[in-house]
Amino acid sequence: MLKFGKMFKISVCIPVYNVANYIETCAKSLMEQTLDEIEYIFVDDCSPDNSIELLKKTLSHYPRRRQSVKIIRNDENMGPALSRKRAAEFATGKFVYFPDSDDWIEPDMLEIMYNKGIEENADIVKCTYVNEYSNRSVISKELFKFGNEEWRKRILTSDGVYIGLTTSLIRNDLNKIVLKDFPEKRLYCFEDYLHMVKLHFTAEITSWVDKAFYHRNTINPYSVSKISKHQIESKLYVAQAIDDFFARRSDKKQYQNDILRFIANAKLVLLSSNNAWNPNRWKKLWPETNNPELIIPYGLSTRLYKKVAMNVYAGHNYTAYLMMLSSNIILSAARKIRSLLR
């Protein structure tokens, strides 16, 4: 195990892959934190570019942090989820933090969030973020403050709340508990969702700092790609893992509708992607979700989504409703659902 020889307040765990254009900005923002007691565990996920060389060059400008930095290399490309898990196994801080290597953070982010966590004895401390576009910056607003029941339910459908790891400071012992049964297989999408749902439904106290500390880079061409078969299977795997997680909980009935809603939307990809078009599998997979009202365009009114979903399933007047919605996932699935579910 990696040892640094001192106690740390926060362990920053960060996979590095193909981010040569962004790693310097990211690393500078991490090194220039106002909090001193931070350890940094970078994971070289077999990056094909010179990201690691640029990282080392940037780190050389911060000699006071030198003894608190480790760079470990995967034997093969593992993807962000398994790379984060590997880094977290070595984390010794009271809290852990998982930024993306193409983003950056405000210099006082970790100090303020750490102090909040200590003050409120929190398991998780969250903040908001800024979406950075090529020509503008947009601060995101959460629909609900943390801790109320409505917000917890919305986590399951990502409706109005950001489910990503990057705006969360997590108590290390809680994270280690959640990671014990984290999948060993590589996931190509939704890995943050699985991790965060388990964290939030295991945590007792979640705190909130109402500041936009985190800057999400939206212009990295490698951060978003066309949906692949690997991504489709990962999404379905995560849906099953969420269902299995709640099957072991005493409060499953309380969240049953929200779980079904998430699963229904997860398997809709089987009808909306040319890489996965499989109506028989769609019918047989989680048959309890074959309910039109479970297809939800996030953020729309209850009346509108019910009207749309019923018409899509019934197979008539669907085009006008879909045009009203401009919902990509239903729009791409509509023609196939029309003949499938009369």
JSON list of C-alpha atoms in Angstrom, two decimals, residues 112-205:
[
{"chain": "A", "resi": 112, "resn": "ILE", "atom": "CA", "xyz": [-14.56, 25.15, 2.66]},
{"chain": "A", "resi": 113, "resn": "MET", "atom": "CA", "xyz": [-16.17, 21.79, 1.94]},
{"chain": "A", "resi": 114, "resn": "TYR", "atom": "CA", "xyz": [-13.93, 19.99, 4.44]},
{"chain": "A", "resi": 115, "resn": "ASN", "atom": "CA", "xyz": [-14.78, 22.50, 7.17]},
{"chain": "A", "resi": 116, "resn": "LYS", "atom": "CA", "xyz": [-18.47, 22.09, 6.36]},
{"chain": "A", "resi": 117, "resn": "GLY", "atom": "CA", "xyz": [-18.16, 18.33, 6.65]},
{"chain": "A", "resi": 118, "resn": "ILE", "atom": "CA", "xyz": [-16.44, 18.56, 10.04]},
{"chain": "A", "resi": 119, "resn": "GLU", "atom": "CA", "xyz": [-18.85, 21.21, 11.34]},
{"chain": "A", "resi": 120, "resn": "GLU", "atom": "CA", "xyz": [-21.95, 19.18, 10.47]},
{"chain": "A", "resi": 121, "resn": "ASN", "atom": "CA", "xyz": [-20.43, 15.72, 10.91]},
{"chain": "A", "resi": 122, "resn": "ALA", "atom": "CA", "xyz": [-21.48, 15.01, 7.33]},
{"chain": "A", "resi": 123, "resn": "ASP", "atom": "CA", "xyz": [-20.95, 11.83, 5.34]},
{"chain": "A", "resi": 124, "resn": "ILE", "atom": "CA", "xyz": [-21.17, 13.74, 2.05]},
{"chain": "A", "resi": 125, "resn": "VAL", "atom": "CA", "xyz": [-20.68, 17.44, 1.31]},
{"chain": "A", "resi": 126, "resn": "LYS", "atom": "CA", "xyz": [-21.92, 18.74, -2.04]},
{"chain": "A", "resi": 127, "resn": "CYS", "atom": "CA", "xyz": [-21.60, 21.98, -3.96]},
{"chain": "A", "resi": 128, "resn": "THR", "atom": "CA", "xyz": [-22.88, 23.23, -7.29]},
{"chain": "A", "resi": 129, "resn": "TYR", "atom": "CA", "xyz": [-20.90, 23.69, -10.50]},
{"chain": "A", "resi": 130, "resn": "VAL", "atom": "CA", "xyz": [-20.31, 25.83, -13.56]},
{"chain": "A", "resi": 131, "resn": "ASN", "atom": "CA", "xyz": [-20.75, 24.49, -17.08]},
{"chain": "A", "resi": 132, "resn": "GLU", "atom": "CA", "xyz": [-17.90, 25.94, -19.13]},
{"chain": "A", "resi": 133, "resn": "TYR", "atom": "CA", "xyz": [-18.76, 26.39, -22.80]},
{"chain": "A", "resi": 134, "resn": "SER", "atom": "CA", "xyz": [-16.53, 27.85, -25.50]},
{"chain": "A", "resi": 135, "resn": "ASN", "atom": "CA", "xyz": [-18.23, 31.24, -25.28]},
{"chain": "A", "resi": 136, "resn": "ARG", "atom": "CA", "xyz": [-19.93, 31.37, -21.89]},
{"chain": "A", "resi": 137, "resn": "SER", "atom": "CA", "xyz": [-20.11, 30.03, -18.33]},
{"chain": "A", "resi": 138, "resn": "VAL", "atom": "CA", "xyz": [-23.41, 28.85, -16.86]},
{"chain": "A", "resi": 139, "resn": "ILE", "atom": "CA", "xyz": [-23.92, 28.17, -13.16]},
{"chain": "A", "resi": 140, "resn": "SER", "atom": "CA", "xyz": [-26.13, 25.14, -12.55]},
{"chain": "A", "resi": 141, "resn": "LYS", "atom": "CA", "xyz": [-28.96, 25.32, -10.07]},
{"chain": "A", "resi": 142, "resn": "GLU", "atom": "CA", "xyz": [-30.21, 22.35, -8.11]},
{"chain": "A", "resi": 143, "resn": "LEU", "atom": "CA", "xyz": [-33.99, 22.02, -7.82]},
{"chain": "A", "resi": 144, "resn": "PHE", "atom": "CA", "xyz": [-33.92, 20.81, -4.26]},
{"chain": "A", "resi": 145, "resn": "LYS", "atom": "CA", "xyz": [-31.69, 21.37, -1.29]},
{"chain": "A", "resi": 146, "resn": "PHE", "atom": "CA", "xyz": [-30.11, 18.29, 0.14]},
{"chain": "A", "resi": 147, "resn": "GLY", "atom": "CA", "xyz": [-31.60, 16.13, 2.83]},
{"chain": "A", "resi": 148, "resn": "ASN", "atom": "CA", "xyz": [-35.32, 16.26, 2.11]},
{"chain": "A", "resi": 149, "resn": "GLU", "atom": "CA", "xyz": [-37.20, 13.18, 0.95]},
{"chain": "A", "resi": 150, "resn": "GLU", "atom": "CA", "xyz": [-38.25, 14.59, -2.40]},
{"chain": "A", "resi": 151, "resn": "TRP", "atom": "CA", "xyz": [-34.62, 15.27, -3.27]},
{"chain": "A", "resi": 152, "resn": "ARG", "atom": "CA", "xyz": [-33.60, 11.73, -2.32]},
{"chain": "A", "resi": 153, "resn": "LYS", "atom": "CA", "xyz": [-36.24, 10.31, -4.64]},
{"chain": "A", "resi": 154, "resn": "ARG", "atom": "CA", "xyz": [-35.10, 12.52, -7.48]},
{"chain": "A", "resi": 155, "resn": "ILE", "atom": "CA", "xyz": [-31.60, 11.08, -7.18]},
{"chain": "A", "resi": 156, "resn": "LEU", "atom": "CA", "xyz": [-32.94, 7.84, -8.59]},
{"chain": "A", "resi": 157, "resn": "THR", "atom": "CA", "xyz": [-34.10, 9.52, -11.79]},
{"chain": "A", "resi": 158, "resn": "SER", "atom": "CA", "xyz": [-31.46, 12.30, -11.87]},
{"chain": "A", "resi": 159, "resn": "ASP", "atom": "CA", "xyz": [-34.39, 14.70, -12.14]},
{"chain": "A", "resi": 160, "resn": "GLY", "atom": "CA", "xyz": [-33.22, 18.19, -11.25]},
{"chain": "A", "resi": 161, "resn": "VAL", "atom": "CA", "xyz": [-30.16, 17.10, -9.25]},
{"chain": "A", "resi": 162, "resn": "TYR", "atom": "CA", "xyz": [-26.59, 16.47, -10.39]},
{"chain": "A", "resi": 163, "resn": "ILE", "atom": "CA", "xyz": [-25.59, 12.91, -9.59]},
{"chain": "A", "resi": 164, "resn": "GLY", "atom": "CA", "xyz": [-21.91, 13.14, -10.57]},
{"chain": "A", "resi": 165, "resn": "LEU", "atom": "CA", "xyz": [-19.07, 12.40, -8.17]},
{"chain": "A", "resi": 166, "resn": "THR", "atom": "CA", "xyz": [-17.14, 15.53, -9.05]},
{"chain": "A", "resi": 167, "resn": "THR", "atom": "CA", "xyz": [-19.09, 17.92, -6.81]},
{"chain": "A", "resi": 168, "resn": "SER", "atom": "CA", "xyz": [-19.05, 15.62, -3.77]},
{"chain": "A", "resi": 169, "resn": "LEU", "atom": "CA", "xyz": [-16.65, 15.35, -0.85]},
{"chain": "A", "resi": 170, "resn": "ILE", "atom": "CA", "xyz": [-17.20, 11.89, 0.63]},
{"chain": "A", "resi": 171, "resn": "ARG", "atom": "CA", "xyz": [-16.24, 10.49, 3.99]},
{"chain": "A", "resi": 172, "resn": "ASN", "atom": "CA", "xyz": [-13.54, 7.89, 3.31]},
{"chain": "A", "resi": 173, "resn": "ASP", "atom": "CA", "xyz": [-14.96, 5.15, 5.55]},
{"chain": "A", "resi": 174, "resn": "LEU", "atom": "CA", "xyz": [-18.38, 5.47, 3.88]},
{"chain": "A", "resi": 175, "resn": "ASN", "atom": "CA", "xyz": [-16.80, 5.29, 0.43]},
{"chain": "A", "resi": 176, "resn": "LYS", "atom": "CA", "xyz": [-14.87, 2.14, 1.35]},
{"chain": "A", "resi": 177, "resn": "ILE", "atom": "CA", "xyz": [-18.08, 0.46, 2.52]},
{"chain": "A", "resi": 178, "resn": "VAL", "atom": "CA", "xyz": [-19.84, 1.27, -0.76]},
{"chain": "A", "resi": 179, "resn": "LEU", "atom": "CA", "xyz": [-16.86, 0.14, -2.86]},
{"chain": "A", "resi": 180, "resn": "LYS", "atom": "CA", "xyz": [-16.80, -3.32, -1.25]},
{"chain": "A", "resi": 181, "resn": "ASP", "atom": "CA", "xyz": [-19.46, -4.58, -3.66]},
{"chain": "A", "resi": 182, "resn": "PHE", "atom": "CA", "xyz": [-18.70, -2.24, -6.55]},
{"chain": "A", "resi": 183, "resn": "PRO", "atom": "CA", "xyz": [-18.50, -4.20, -9.84]},
{"chain": "A", "resi": 184, "resn": "GLU", "atom": "CA", "xyz": [-15.09, -5.41, -10.93]},
{"chain": "A", "resi": 185, "resn": "LYS", "atom": "CA", "xyz": [-16.11, -5.28, -14.58]},
{"chain": "A", "resi": 186, "resn": "ARG", "atom": "CA", "xyz": [-15.45, -2.21, -16.68]},
{"chain": "A", "resi": 187, "resn": "LEU", "atom": "CA", "xyz": [-18.42, 0.13, -17.09]},
{"chain": "A", "resi": 188, "resn": "TYR", "atom": "CA", "xyz": [-18.58, 2.46, -20.07]},
{"chain": "A", "resi": 189, "resn": "CYS", "atom": "CA", "xyz": [-21.21, 4.81, -18.69]},
{"chain": "A", "resi": 190, "resn": "PHE", "atom": "CA", "xyz": [-23.40, 5.40, -15.61]},
{"chain": "A", "resi": 191, "resn": "GLU", "atom": "CA", "xyz": [-20.57, 4.39, -13.25]},
{"chain": "A", "resi": 192, "resn": "ASP", "atom": "CA", "xyz": [-20.96, 7.70, -11.37]},
{"chain": "A", "resi": 193, "resn": "TYR", "atom": "CA", "xyz": [-24.68, 7.08, -11.02]},
{"chain": "A", "resi": 194, "resn": "LEU", "atom": "CA", "xyz": [-24.25, 3.63, -9.46]},
{"chain": "A", "resi": 195, "resn": "HIS", "atom": "CA", "xyz": [-21.60, 4.92, -7.06]},
{"chain": "A", "resi": 196, "resn": "MET", "atom": "CA", "xyz": [-23.56, 7.99, -6.00]},
{"chain": "A", "resi": 197, "resn": "VAL", "atom": "CA", "xyz": [-26.93, 6.29, -5.52]},
{"chain": "A", "resi": 198, "resn": "LYS", "atom": "CA", "xyz": [-25.32, 3.78, -3.17]},
{"chain": "A", "resi": 199, "resn": "LEU", "atom": "CA", "xyz": [-23.47, 6.54, -1.32]},
{"chain": "A", "resi": 200, "resn": "HIS", "atom": "CA", "xyz": [-26.52, 8.76, -0.84]},
{"chain": "A", "resi": 201, "resn": "PHE", "atom": "CA", "xyz": [-28.77, 5.95, 0.30]},
{"chain": "A", "resi": 202, "resn": "THR", "atom": "CA", "xyz": [-26.13, 4.70, 2.75]},
{"chain": "A", "resi": 203, "resn": "ALA", "atom": "CA", "xyz": [-25.13, 8.11, 4.13]},
{"chain": "A", "resi": 204, "resn": "GLU", "atom": "CA", "xyz": [-26.85, 9.51, 7.20]},
{"chain": "A", "resi": 205, "resn": "ILE", "atom": "CA", "xyz": [-25.97, 13.20, 6.79]}
]
